[in-house]
Amino acid sequence: MPVNRLDQIYRTILNSKYFIKGWGEPENLKRLFQFRKVMSNRETCYKLVPEGYPVTIDKEEEHSDCRIVEGHFTSPFINHLPGLLPPEAETAYFQAILPTKWNSNHYKPVCIHLAGTGDHHFWRRRMFLAKPLLKEAGIGAILLENPFYGTRKPKDQVRSILHNVSDIFVMGGCLMMESLVLLHWSEKLGFGPLGVTGLSMGGHMASLAATAWPKPLVLVPCLSWSTASSAFTEGVLSGAINWDLLTTQYQTDEVFKSEIEKMVTIIEDDAFLAGQQFAKDFPNSMKNVDKTQYCGCEGGNIASTNLKNKTNESSSNASNEAPNTTQTESCTHDTDTKRSRVQFSDSISSETLKADSADSGGKMSSNLFSRLFHLGGGGGRGKSAPAAEQKSASPPLTPLGADDRRDLLHLINEKLRSGSGAKSKTDASWRELEAHHFMRGIMDECTHLRNFARPVDTSLITVVCARNDGYVPRDSVTPLADIWPGLEVRYVDAGHVTAFLLHQNVFRSVPNLHLSSVSRQKVDHAQV
């Protein structure tokens, strides 16, 4: 679907850059990646926060339409990864919006609302989500303030502009454990059924929090994603990142390449991101590209002619069954821990490349690139090939490891060099391409929901998506329904910004539906 124009305009108006200080300290990134394995296991993550974790109530106010309770607690994150959270963010603040009188003695439904990008303090969520939901369905709300936002914002941080890429991962880890504190606190007070929701980044944080709770939990992520890598490398947010700084740091600090990159695995299909960068110099960059097979082997390439003897028989059989089927040739390279496979389509002609270039303004589209270089993606885009093509397709591919990816990109770079004849421009593009891949890898490592436990009851999950979302591109990431089978997906015909402005009623109606339904079941069970 086309990207909503308002999303692009809105991002341009903001005119702010993310990650103005770079990636963050390499040692901090390594600690985060190691701790991610603890957080992604529900059993070990749940034990990080005891049931009686201390919560302090600061103030209670009675209003005509609700009761507001404000409190705070020390973030459990600092007990496990000390030194990563700014001092201002170590204390978590929350606000509970509760009914003056519950509709039933048998159930007290409450939903935790996590903040999206730029949602500081509590006012926005209280006015647009919590109070209307309370009025419409008698559902209480707990609003948790994000680390790096509002009262928890570092003194030298401007608005929502996070200093380091690592701050995103610190924020996610904090919110997972802090949500556990609030879920325990809610149960202690007799609240239930319980839910968690959020818009945009808040929706993704809500999904992460739900993976750590060992009981059925209503989850409604709105305008969210299965991994943050797509938002920061492909969506309109990608243009708000200081790529020059990130590229320079990545190239000059050898720790990123020699140690950190080997700790991560890109889960989604590399071809689409690589294609967008490789296409910049098309068609000049394709002048000397021949039908060559690339893999992570030493020496780098195996000519397709050397593979024909191995594939003639299978190709012939496939041809007899489906004469128009695309034929592919592939090579496989096994390492101790990874397997990568790269295929070059035998049916793409120079005329096709020229036509594609003309259609896309002189650049090779990422879709065509994906037909040229198919990289393993572990299910990647969530789309299956036509039946005729599946007859000649190779077995399912697995994600590329860091070493395999580097070898492959080196070979692509050599082809680009030989074809473009513009060494300086090519070098700059190549360095930025590496930084993009590194960003995609670390974002997948710490935020991809495949790396976390599946929520206990996926039938209580409803994802609300915008069809023309420019912030959360969906074409190159695995749909949440593929990762968590059993959930429901609802769409609104809007972009990211338009959906937020015009479809608040949808974001409220879904938790209303789920929590009310579970509440009725509780009442029926109590009466029995």
Short mmCIF file of C-alpha atoms in Angstrom, two decimals:
data_model
loop_
_atom_site.label_atom_id
_atom_site.label_comp_id
_atom_site.label_asym_id
_atom_site.label_seq_id
_atom_site.Cartn_x
_atom_site.Cartn_y
_atom_site.Cartn_z
CA MET A 1 0.00 0.00 0.00
CA PRO A 2 1.22 3.58 -0.67
CA VAL A 3 2.67 5.53 2.24
CA ASN A 4 0.38 8.22 3.61
CA ARG A 5 1.62 11.64 2.51
CA LEU A 6 0.74 13.22 5.86
CA ASP A 7 3.16 10.85 7.63
CA GLN A 8 5.99 12.12 5.45
CA ILE A 9 5.02 15.78 5.86
CA TYR A 10 4.62 15.48 9.63
CA ARG A 11 8.04 13.92 10.01
CA THR A 12 9.57 16.73 7.92
CA ILE A 13 7.89 19.41 10.03
CA LEU A 14 9.32 17.94 13.25
CA ASN A 15 12.82 18.35 11.79
CA SER A 16 14.49 16.48 14.67
CA LYS A 17 17.20 13.83 14.58
CA TYR A 18 17.33 10.66 16.62
CA PHE A 19 20.45 9.17 18.24
CA ILE A 20 22.47 12.38 18.18
CA LYS A 21 25.29 10.77 20.20
CA GLY A 22 25.46 7.53 18.23
CA TRP A 23 25.12 3.85 19.03
CA GLY A 24 25.99 4.06 22.72
CA GLU A 25 28.91 2.48 24.54
CA PRO A 26 29.89 -0.87 22.97
CA GLU A 27 30.16 -2.49 26.42
CA ASN A 28 26.61 -1.38 27.23
CA LEU A 29 25.31 -2.90 23.99
CA LYS A 30 27.02 -6.19 24.79
CA ARG A 31 25.47 -6.25 28.25
CA LEU A 32 22.04 -5.56 26.78
CA PHE A 33 22.32 -8.32 24.19
CA GLN A 34 23.36 -10.83 26.83
CA PHE A 35 20.54 -9.79 29.14
CA ARG A 36 18.02 -9.96 26.29
CA LYS A 37 18.28 -13.76 26.49
CA VAL A 38 17.11 -13.60 30.11
CA MET A 39 14.30 -11.20 29.29
CA SER A 40 13.06 -13.23 26.33
CA ASN A 41 12.47 -16.31 28.48
CA ARG A 42 9.18 -15.86 30.33
CA GLU A 43 10.20 -18.03 33.26
CA THR A 44 13.47 -16.22 33.93
CA CYS A 45 12.06 -12.75 33.18
CA TYR A 46 9.07 -13.20 35.47
CA LYS A 47 11.36 -14.08 38.37
CA LEU A 48 13.24 -10.78 38.01
CA VAL A 49 10.35 -8.95 39.70
CA PRO A 50 8.99 -10.40 42.97
CA GLU A 51 5.23 -10.29 43.60
CA GLY A 52 5.60 -7.98 46.59
CA TYR A 53 7.78 -5.43 44.84
CA PRO A 54 7.44 -2.16 46.82
CA VAL A 55 5.16 0.53 45.34
CA THR A 56 4.63 3.91 47.02
CA ILE A 57 1.35 5.84 46.67
CA ASP A 58 2.00 9.59 46.60
CA LYS A 59 -1.47 11.04 46.16
CA GLU A 60 -5.14 10.08 45.78
CA GLU A 61 -7.80 12.41 44.42
CA GLU A 62 -11.56 11.97 44.19
CA HIS A 63 -13.23 13.55 41.17
CA SER A 64 -16.85 13.52 40.07
CA ASP A 65 -16.14 11.03 37.29
CA CYS A 66 -13.13 9.07 38.57
CA ARG A 67 -10.54 8.47 41.23
CA ILE A 68 -6.92 9.30 40.38
CA VAL A 69 -4.08 7.56 42.22
CA GLU A 70 -0.47 8.62 41.67
CA GLY A 71 2.53 6.61 42.77
CA HIS A 72 6.12 5.64 42.11
CA PHE A 73 8.61 2.82 42.54
CA THR A 74 12.26 2.19 41.80
CA SER A 75 12.71 0.57 38.38
CA PRO A 76 13.74 -3.09 38.80
CA PHE A 77 15.97 -2.62 35.76
CA ILE A 78 18.70 -0.97 37.83
CA ASN A 79 18.95 -4.06 40.04
CA HIS A 80 20.00 -6.19 37.08
CA LEU A 81 21.77 -3.79 34.70
CA PRO A 82 23.08 -0.96 36.90
CA GLY A 83 24.63 2.06 35.23
CA LEU A 84 22.62 1.92 31.99
CA LEU A 85 19.69 4.03 33.12
CA PRO A 86 20.16 7.80 33.65
CA PRO A 87 19.65 8.83 37.30
CA GLU A 88 16.53 10.84 36.36
CA ALA A 89 14.91 7.70 34.93
CA GLU A 90 15.60 5.30 37.80
CA THR A 91 12.28 6.10 39.50
CA ALA A 92 9.14 5.00 37.62
CA TYR A 93 6.03 7.17 38.00
CA PHE A 94 2.48 6.07 37.23
CA GLN A 95 -1.08 7.34 37.42
CA ALA A 96 -4.13 5.13 37.90
CA ILE A 97 -7.54 6.31 36.62
CA LEU A 98 -10.15 4.27 38.48
CA PRO A 99 -13.95 4.40 38.74
CA THR A 100 -15.51 5.88 41.85
CA LYS A 101 -17.58 2.69 41.98
CA TRP A 102 -16.98 -0.54 40.08
CA ASN A 103 -19.82 -1.95 37.98
CA SER A 104 -19.53 -5.34 39.66
CA ASN A 105 -18.10 -6.88 42.79
CA HIS A 106 -16.85 -9.83 40.74
CA TYR A 107 -14.55 -8.01 38.36
CA LYS A 108 -12.54 -4.78 38.22
CA PRO A 109 -11.05 -4.58 34.70
CA VAL A 110 -7.90 -2.50 34.37
CA CYS A 111 -5.69 -1.82 31.33
CA ILE A 112 -2.09 -0.55 31.44
CA HIS A 113 -1.45 2.12 28.77
CA LEU A 114 2.17 2.51 27.62
CA ALA A 115 3.33 5.71 25.95
CA GLY A 116 4.10 6.15 22.28
CA THR A 117 6.85 8.33 20.83
CA GLY A 118 6.64 11.86 22.20
CA ASP A 119 3.93 11.04 24.75
CA HIS A 120 5.38 12.71 27.85
CA HIS A 121 3.66 12.69 31.26
CA PHE A 122 0.03 11.44 31.43
CA TRP A 123 -2.30 14.05 29.97
CA ARG A 124 -2.65 12.72 26.42
CA ARG A 125 -3.42 9.13 27.40
CA ARG A 126 -5.66 10.21 30.28
CA MET A 127 -7.86 12.46 28.12
CA PHE A 128 -8.03 10.48 24.85
CA LEU A 129 -7.95 6.88 26.10
CA ALA A 130 -8.27 6.34 29.84
CA LYS A 131 -11.22 8.60 30.73
CA PRO A 132 -13.34 7.72 27.66
CA LEU A 133 -12.72 4.00 28.26
CA LEU A 134 -13.73 4.43 31.90
CA LYS A 135 -16.90 6.29 30.93
CA GLU A 136 -17.86 3.90 28.13
CA ALA A 137 -17.14 0.57 29.81
CA GLY A 138 -16.11 1.11 33.42
CA ILE A 139 -12.54 -0.04 32.64
CA GLY A 140 -9.79 1.45 34.79
CA ALA A 141 -6.39 2.50 33.46
CA ILE A 142 -2.82 2.65 34.69
CA LEU A 143 -0.58 5.12 32.85
CA LEU A 144 3.13 4.42 33.16
CA GLU A 145 5.64 7.13 32.30
CA ASN A 146 8.35 6.02 29.89
CA PRO A 147 12.02 6.19 30.85
CA PHE A 148 13.63 9.15 29.01
CA TYR A 149 10.24 10.92 28.91
CA GLY A 150 8.53 13.53 31.10
CA THR A 151 9.73 13.46 34.69
CA ARG A 152 12.20 10.71 33.73
CA LYS A 153 13.86 12.68 30.93
CA PRO A 154 17.61 13.34 31.32
CA LYS A 155 18.40 17.01 31.84
CA ASP A 156 20.47 17.30 28.67
CA GLN A 157 17.90 15.54 26.44
CA VAL A 158 15.77 17.69 24.14
CA ARG A 159 12.13 16.60 23.83
CA SER A 160 11.96 12.93 22.73
CA ILE A 161 15.33 12.87 20.98
CA LEU A 162 17.08 9.86 22.48
CA HIS A 163 20.85 10.27 22.61
CA ASN A 164 21.86 6.68 21.76
CA VAL A 165 20.46 3.72 19.87
CA SER A 166 21.05 1.69 23.04
CA ASP A 167 18.51 3.92 24.85
CA ILE A 168 15.71 2.21 22.90
CA PHE A 169 16.77 -1.18 24.30
CA VAL A 170 17.12 0.22 27.82
CA MET A 171 13.62 1.69 27.51
CA GLY A 172 12.20 -1.66 26.40
CA GLY A 173 13.84 -3.60 29.22
CA CYS A 174 12.64 -1.06 31.79
CA LEU A 175 9.05 -1.11 30.58
CA MET A 176 8.90 -4.91 30.55
CA MET A 177 9.94 -5.14 34.20
CA GLU A 178 8.01 -2.07 35.31
CA SER A 179 4.85 -3.49 33.71
CA LEU A 180 5.39 -6.64 35.78
CA VAL A 181 5.50 -4.48 38.91
CA LEU A 182 2.17 -2.86 38.00
CA LEU A 183 0.55 -6.18 37.07
CA HIS A 184 1.57 -7.62 40.44
CA TRP A 185 0.30 -4.47 42.18
CA SER A 186 -3.01 -4.68 40.32
CA GLU A 187 -3.55 -8.29 41.32
CA LYS A 188 -2.73 -7.47 44.94
CA LEU A 189 -5.51 -4.83 44.93
CA GLY A 190 -7.98 -7.27 43.40
CA PHE A 191 -8.07 -5.72 39.93
CA GLY A 192 -8.85 -7.97 36.98
CA PRO A 193 -9.11 -8.98 34.24
CA LEU A 194 -5.95 -7.15 33.21
CA GLY A 195 -4.78 -5.82 29.86
CA VAL A 196 -1.96 -3.82 28.32
CA THR A 197 -2.08 -1.54 25.30
CA GLY A 198 -0.23 1.29 23.58
CA LEU A 199 0.06 3.28 20.37
CA SER A 200 3.02 3.05 17.99
CA MET A 201 6.15 2.51 20.09
CA GLY A 202 3.89 2.05 23.11
CA GLY A 203 2.13 -0.79 21.29
CA HIS A 204 5.40 -2.59 20.71
CA MET A 205 6.43 -2.09 24.34
CA ALA A 206 3.04 -3.50 25.37
CA SER A 207 3.70 -6.58 23.25
CA LEU A 208 7.08 -7.08 24.92
CA ALA A 209 5.50 -6.71 28.37
CA ALA A 210 2.84 -9.30 27.54
CA THR A 211 5.48 -11.90 26.68
CA ALA A 212 6.75 -11.85 30.30
CA TRP A 213 3.39 -12.35 32.08
CA PRO A 214 2.60 -16.04 32.77
CA LYS A 215 -1.20 -15.65 32.78
CA PRO A 216 -3.83 -14.75 30.16
CA LEU A 217 -3.58 -11.05 29.42
CA VAL A 218 -5.56 -8.83 27.04
CA LEU A 219 -3.11 -7.21 24.59
CA VAL A 220 -3.99 -4.48 22.08
CA PRO A 221 -0.92 -3.11 20.24
CA CYS A 222 -2.02 -0.28 17.94
CA LEU A 223 -0.01 1.04 14.97
CA SER A 224 2.76 -1.26 16.15
CA TRP A 225 5.29 -3.66 14.60
CA SER A 226 6.86 -7.10 15.03
CA THR A 227 10.33 -5.55 15.08
CA ALA A 228 11.61 -2.00 15.42
CA SER A 229 14.15 -2.57 12.64
CA SER A 230 11.64 -1.73 9.90
CA ALA A 231 10.62 1.56 11.54
CA PHE A 232 14.19 2.79 11.94
CA THR A 233 15.67 1.58 8.64
CA GLU A 234 12.82 1.82 6.12
CA GLY A 235 10.01 4.08 7.35
CA VAL A 236 9.92 7.85 7.50
CA LEU A 237 11.78 7.63 10.84
CA SER A 238 14.83 6.43 8.92
CA GLY A 239 15.18 9.96 7.53
CA ALA A 240 15.27 11.34 11.07
CA ILE A 241 18.39 9.38 12.04
CA ASN A 242 21.87 10.85 11.94
CA TRP A 243 23.29 8.17 9.65
CA ASP A 244 26.52 10.09 9.04
CA LEU A 245 27.40 9.92 12.73
CA LEU A 246 26.33 6.28 13.09
CA THR A 247 28.29 5.28 9.98
CA THR A 248 31.43 7.03 11.22
CA GLN A 249 31.25 5.40 14.64
CA TYR A 250 30.59 1.99 13.15
CA GLN A 251 33.59 2.28 10.84
CA THR A 252 36.03 3.68 13.40
CA ASP A 253 35.23 1.54 16.46
CA GLU A 254 36.31 -1.99 15.63
CA VAL A 255 34.35 -3.44 18.59
CA PHE A 256 31.09 -3.02 16.64
CA LYS A 257 32.35 -5.21 13.81
CA SER A 258 34.59 -7.66 15.65
CA GLU A 259 32.37 -8.40 18.65
CA ILE A 260 28.90 -6.87 18.72
CA GLU A 261 27.82 -7.73 15.17
CA LYS A 262 28.59 -11.39 15.85
CA MET A 263 26.13 -11.34 18.75
CA VAL A 264 23.14 -10.53 16.54
CA THR A 265 21.23 -12.17 13.71
CA ILE A 266 19.04 -10.32 11.23
CA ILE A 267 15.72 -12.14 11.28
CA GLU A 268 13.94 -10.36 8.46
CA ASP A 269 14.77 -10.56 4.76
CA ASP A 270 18.07 -8.73 4.17
CA ALA A 271 17.42 -8.45 0.46
CA PHE A 272 14.98 -5.59 0.70
CA LEU A 273 17.23 -3.33 2.74
CA ALA A 274 20.29 -4.27 0.69
CA GLY A 275 18.32 -3.69 -2.49
CA GLN A 276 17.36 -0.17 -1.56
CA GLN A 277 21.01 0.79 -1.09
CA PHE A 278 22.45 -1.24 -3.97
CA ALA A 279 19.94 0.34 -6.33
CA LYS A 280 21.22 3.88 -5.86
CA ASP A 281 23.72 3.63 -8.73
CA PHE A 282 21.54 1.52 -11.02
CA PRO A 283 21.77 0.97 -13.96
CA ASN A 284 25.52 1.71 -13.99
CA SER A 285 26.07 -0.55 -10.99
CA MET A 286 24.63 -3.50 -12.92
CA LYS A 287 26.79 -3.28 -16.08
CA ASN A 288 29.12 -6.08 -15.08
CA VAL A 289 26.75 -8.18 -13.00
CA ASP A 290 26.67 -11.67 -14.45
CA LYS A 291 24.79 -14.76 -13.36
CA THR A 292 27.12 -15.53 -10.50
CA GLN A 293 26.32 -17.36 -7.31
CA TYR A 294 27.44 -15.74 -4.07
CA CYS A 295 27.86 -17.30 -0.68
CA GLY A 296 29.90 -16.91 2.45
CA CYS A 297 32.65 -19.24 1.20
CA GLU A 298 36.25 -18.11 1.03
CA GLY A 299 36.86 -16.90 -2.47
CA GLY A 300 33.36 -15.52 -2.52
CA ASN A 301 31.74 -16.73 -5.73
CA ILE A 302 30.93 -19.76 -7.75
CA ALA A 303 30.12 -19.24 -11.40
CA SER A 304 26.68 -20.45 -12.37
CA THR A 305 28.19 -22.52 -15.18
CA ASN A 306 29.95 -24.65 -12.61
CA LEU A 307 26.62 -25.47 -11.00
CA LYS A 308 24.70 -26.43 -14.12
CA ASN A 309 25.76 -30.07 -14.02
CA LYS A 310 24.31 -30.33 -10.51
CA THR A 311 21.02 -28.65 -11.33
CA ASN A 312 20.25 -29.70 -14.91
CA GLU A 313 18.21 -32.74 -13.90
CA SER A 314 16.04 -30.95 -11.34
CA SER A 315 15.64 -27.94 -13.63
CA SER A 316 14.56 -30.17 -16.49
CA ASN A 317 11.95 -31.92 -14.34
CA ALA A 318 10.61 -28.62 -13.09
CA SER A 319 10.48 -27.28 -16.62
CA ASN A 320 8.40 -30.25 -17.79
CA GLU A 321 5.88 -29.66 -15.02
CA ALA A 322 5.68 -25.88 -15.36
CA PRO A 323 7.19 -24.46 -18.56
CA ASN A 324 6.81 -20.84 -17.45
CA THR A 325 8.26 -21.33 -13.99
CA THR A 326 11.23 -19.19 -12.92
CA GLN A 327 14.34 -21.35 -12.66
CA THR A 328 16.92 -20.67 -9.97
CA GLU A 329 20.41 -21.86 -9.23
CA SER A 330 21.83 -21.86 -5.73
CA CYS A 331 24.86 -22.63 -3.66
CA THR A 332 25.01 -23.51 -0.01
CA HIS A 333 27.74 -22.79 2.49
CA ASP A 334 27.67 -24.37 5.96
CA THR A 335 29.53 -22.89 8.91
CA ASP A 336 29.74 -24.25 12.43
CA THR A 337 26.58 -22.46 13.55
CA LYS A 338 24.93 -20.86 10.50
CA ARG A 339 23.74 -21.80 7.05
CA SER A 340 23.30 -19.20 4.35
CA ARG A 341 22.03 -19.61 0.85
CA VAL A 342 21.88 -16.98 -1.87
CA GLN A 343 20.14 -17.53 -5.18
CA PHE A 344 20.45 -15.56 -8.40
CA SER A 345 17.39 -15.62 -10.62
CA ASP A 346 18.22 -17.00 -14.06
CA SER A 347 15.24 -15.31 -15.68
CA ILE A 348 16.06 -11.64 -15.01
CA SER A 349 17.29 -10.05 -18.21
CA SER A 350 18.95 -6.71 -18.85
CA GLU A 351 15.73 -5.58 -20.51
CA THR A 352 13.82 -6.33 -17.30
CA LEU A 353 16.37 -4.33 -15.32
CA LYS A 354 16.07 -1.37 -17.68
CA ALA A 355 12.29 -1.48 -17.56
CA ASP A 356 12.29 -1.62 -13.78
CA SER A 357 14.73 1.27 -13.68
CA ALA A 358 12.49 3.37 -15.90
CA ASP A 359 9.45 2.61 -13.76
CA SER A 360 11.23 3.59 -10.53
CA GLY A 361 12.93 6.77 -11.67
CA GLY A 362 16.30 5.30 -12.58
CA LYS A 363 16.66 3.13 -9.48
CA MET A 364 16.30 -0.59 -9.20
CA SER A 365 13.36 -1.36 -6.94
CA SER A 366 13.78 -3.45 -3.81
CA ASN A 367 11.18 -5.86 -5.21
CA LEU A 368 13.33 -6.58 -8.26
CA PHE A 369 16.40 -6.85 -6.05
CA SER A 370 14.64 -9.50 -3.99
CA ARG A 371 14.14 -11.51 -7.18
CA LEU A 372 17.87 -11.20 -7.96
CA PHE A 373 19.32 -11.98 -4.55
CA HIS A 374 17.11 -14.08 -2.26
CA LEU A 375 18.54 -14.13 1.25
CA GLY A 376 17.28 -16.50 3.94
CA GLY A 377 14.76 -14.84 6.22
CA GLY A 378 13.19 -17.51 8.39
CA GLY A 379 9.75 -16.82 6.97
CA GLY A 380 10.62 -13.18 6.42
CA ARG A 381 7.86 -11.38 4.64
CA GLY A 382 5.15 -13.84 5.46
CA LYS A 383 4.16 -14.31 1.81
CA SER A 384 4.20 -17.58 -0.06
CA ALA A 385 5.23 -17.99 -3.68
CA PRO A 386 2.76 -19.10 -6.34
CA ALA A 387 2.31 -22.86 -6.61
CA ALA A 388 4.10 -23.04 -9.96
CA GLU A 389 7.16 -21.32 -8.52
CA GLN A 390 7.20 -23.49 -5.42
CA LYS A 391 7.82 -26.59 -7.53
CA SER A 392 11.27 -25.33 -8.48
CA ALA A 393 12.07 -23.49 -5.26
CA SER A 394 14.91 -24.51 -3.00
CA PRO A 395 14.30 -25.68 0.58
CA PRO A 396 13.47 -22.98 3.17
CA LEU A 397 16.39 -20.71 3.92
CA THR A 398 17.69 -19.71 7.32
CA PRO A 399 18.82 -16.24 8.50
CA LEU A 400 22.29 -15.10 7.55
CA GLY A 401 24.91 -14.91 10.26
CA ALA A 402 27.10 -11.84 10.66
CA ASP A 403 30.12 -13.37 8.88
CA ASP A 404 28.04 -14.65 5.96
CA ARG A 405 26.32 -11.29 5.63
CA ARG A 406 29.63 -9.42 5.60
CA ASP A 407 31.07 -11.70 2.91
CA LEU A 408 27.96 -11.30 0.79
CA LEU A 409 27.91 -7.53 1.12
CA HIS A 410 31.61 -7.39 0.28
CA LEU A 411 30.90 -9.19 -2.99
CA ILE A 412 27.97 -6.91 -3.79
CA ASN A 413 30.24 -3.95 -3.11
CA GLU A 414 32.88 -5.27 -5.50
CA LYS A 415 30.23 -5.61 -8.21
CA LEU A 416 29.01 -2.10 -7.49
CA ARG A 417 32.56 -0.75 -7.69
CA SER A 418 33.28 -2.43 -11.00
CA GLY A 419 30.03 -1.22 -12.50
CA SER A 420 29.73 2.36 -11.29
CA GLY A 421 33.24 3.68 -11.85
CA ALA A 422 32.69 6.19 -9.04
CA LYS A 423 34.88 4.95 -6.21
CA SER A 424 34.30 7.73 -3.70
CA LYS A 425 30.54 7.70 -4.09
CA THR A 426 30.53 3.91 -3.91
CA ASP A 427 32.64 3.88 -0.75
CA ALA A 428 30.28 6.30 0.98
CA SER A 429 27.21 4.28 -0.04
CA TRP A 430 28.87 1.08 1.06
CA ARG A 431 29.76 2.42 4.49
CA GLU A 432 26.21 3.61 5.05
CA LEU A 433 24.88 0.27 3.83
CA GLU A 434 26.95 -1.49 6.49
CA ALA A 435 25.61 0.85 9.16
CA HIS A 436 22.04 0.14 8.01
CA HIS A 437 22.64 -3.59 8.27
CA PHE A 438 24.15 -3.22 11.70
CA MET A 439 21.12 -1.19 12.81
CA ARG A 440 18.77 -3.82 11.42
CA GLY A 441 20.69 -6.57 13.19
CA ILE A 442 20.76 -5.00 16.64
CA MET A 443 17.12 -3.89 16.38
CA ASP A 444 16.04 -7.41 15.44
CA GLU A 445 18.14 -8.87 18.24
CA CYS A 446 16.53 -6.78 20.99
CA THR A 447 13.04 -5.99 19.67
CA HIS A 448 11.92 -8.74 17.28
CA LEU A 449 9.02 -10.61 18.86
CA ARG A 450 10.31 -13.89 17.43
CA ASN A 451 13.06 -13.60 20.02
CA PHE A 452 10.57 -13.49 22.91
CA ALA A 453 8.08 -15.89 24.44
CA ARG A 454 4.59 -16.18 22.98
CA PRO A 455 1.83 -14.69 25.19
CA VAL A 456 -0.16 -17.30 27.09
CA ASP A 457 -3.48 -16.76 25.26
CA THR A 458 -3.14 -15.26 21.78
CA SER A 459 -6.94 -15.19 21.32
CA LEU A 460 -6.90 -12.18 23.69
CA ILE A 461 -4.65 -10.22 21.30
CA THR A 462 -5.98 -7.80 18.70
CA VAL A 463 -3.55 -5.80 16.56
CA VAL A 464 -4.79 -2.54 15.04
CA CYS A 465 -2.87 -1.52 11.90
CA ALA A 466 -3.01 1.45 9.53
CA ARG A 467 -3.08 0.36 5.90
CA ASN A 468 -0.98 3.29 4.66
CA ASP A 469 1.39 3.54 7.61
CA GLY A 470 4.56 5.45 6.73
CA TYR A 471 6.15 4.96 10.16
CA VAL A 472 5.74 1.19 10.35
CA PRO A 473 6.43 -0.38 6.91
CA ARG A 474 4.89 -3.85 6.74
CA ASP A 475 6.04 -5.18 3.38
CA SER A 476 9.42 -6.40 4.64
CA VAL A 477 8.61 -7.71 8.12
CA THR A 478 6.87 -10.80 9.40
CA PRO A 479 3.21 -10.15 10.25
CA LEU A 480 2.43 -10.53 13.95
CA ALA A 481 -0.21 -13.11 13.06
CA ASP A 482 2.56 -15.38 11.75
CA ILE A 483 4.56 -15.03 14.95
CA TRP A 484 1.60 -15.39 17.33
CA PRO A 485 -1.07 -17.54 15.60
CA GLY A 486 -4.56 -17.04 16.94
CA LEU A 487 -4.57 -13.26 17.28
CA GLU A 488 -6.89 -10.92 15.38
CA VAL A 489 -5.77 -8.11 13.06
CA ARG A 490 -7.93 -5.07 12.37
CA TYR A 491 -7.18 -2.36 9.82
CA VAL A 492 -8.04 1.30 9.57
CA ASP A 493 -7.85 3.07 6.22
CA ALA A 494 -5.37 5.73 7.23
CA GLY A 495 -1.73 6.57 7.73
CA HIS A 496 0.10 6.57 11.07
CA VAL A 497 -0.64 10.19 11.99
CA THR A 498 -4.18 10.19 10.56
CA ALA A 499 -5.05 7.01 12.47
CA PHE A 500 -3.90 8.61 15.72
CA LEU A 501 -5.96 11.75 15.06
CA LEU A 502 -9.14 10.19 13.69
CA HIS A 503 -9.42 6.62 14.99
CA GLN A 504 -9.07 6.88 18.76
CA ASN A 505 -12.48 5.22 19.04
CA VAL A 506 -11.06 2.05 17.45
CA PHE A 507 -8.12 1.99 19.84
CA ARG A 508 -10.58 2.17 22.76
CA SER A 509 -13.19 -0.23 21.41
CA VAL A 510 -10.85 -3.22 21.20
CA PRO A 511 -9.71 -3.35 24.85
CA ASN A 512 -13.33 -2.57 25.78
CA LEU A 513 -14.49 -5.62 23.82
CA HIS A 514 -11.87 -7.99 25.23
CA LEU A 515 -11.90 -6.86 28.85
CA SER A 516 -15.69 -6.73 28.96
CA SER A 517 -15.91 -10.21 27.45
CA VAL A 518 -13.45 -11.68 29.96
CA SER A 519 -15.25 -9.86 32.77
CA ARG A 520 -18.59 -11.44 31.78
CA GLN A 521 -16.93 -14.84 31.82
CA LYS A 522 -15.68 -14.13 35.35
CA VAL A 523 -19.20 -13.17 36.45
CA ASP A 524 -20.71 -16.32 34.92
CA HIS A 525 -18.04 -18.44 36.61
CA ALA A 526 -18.68 -16.72 39.98
CA GLN A 527 -22.43 -17.29 39.72
CA VAL A 528 -21.90 -20.96 38.96
#
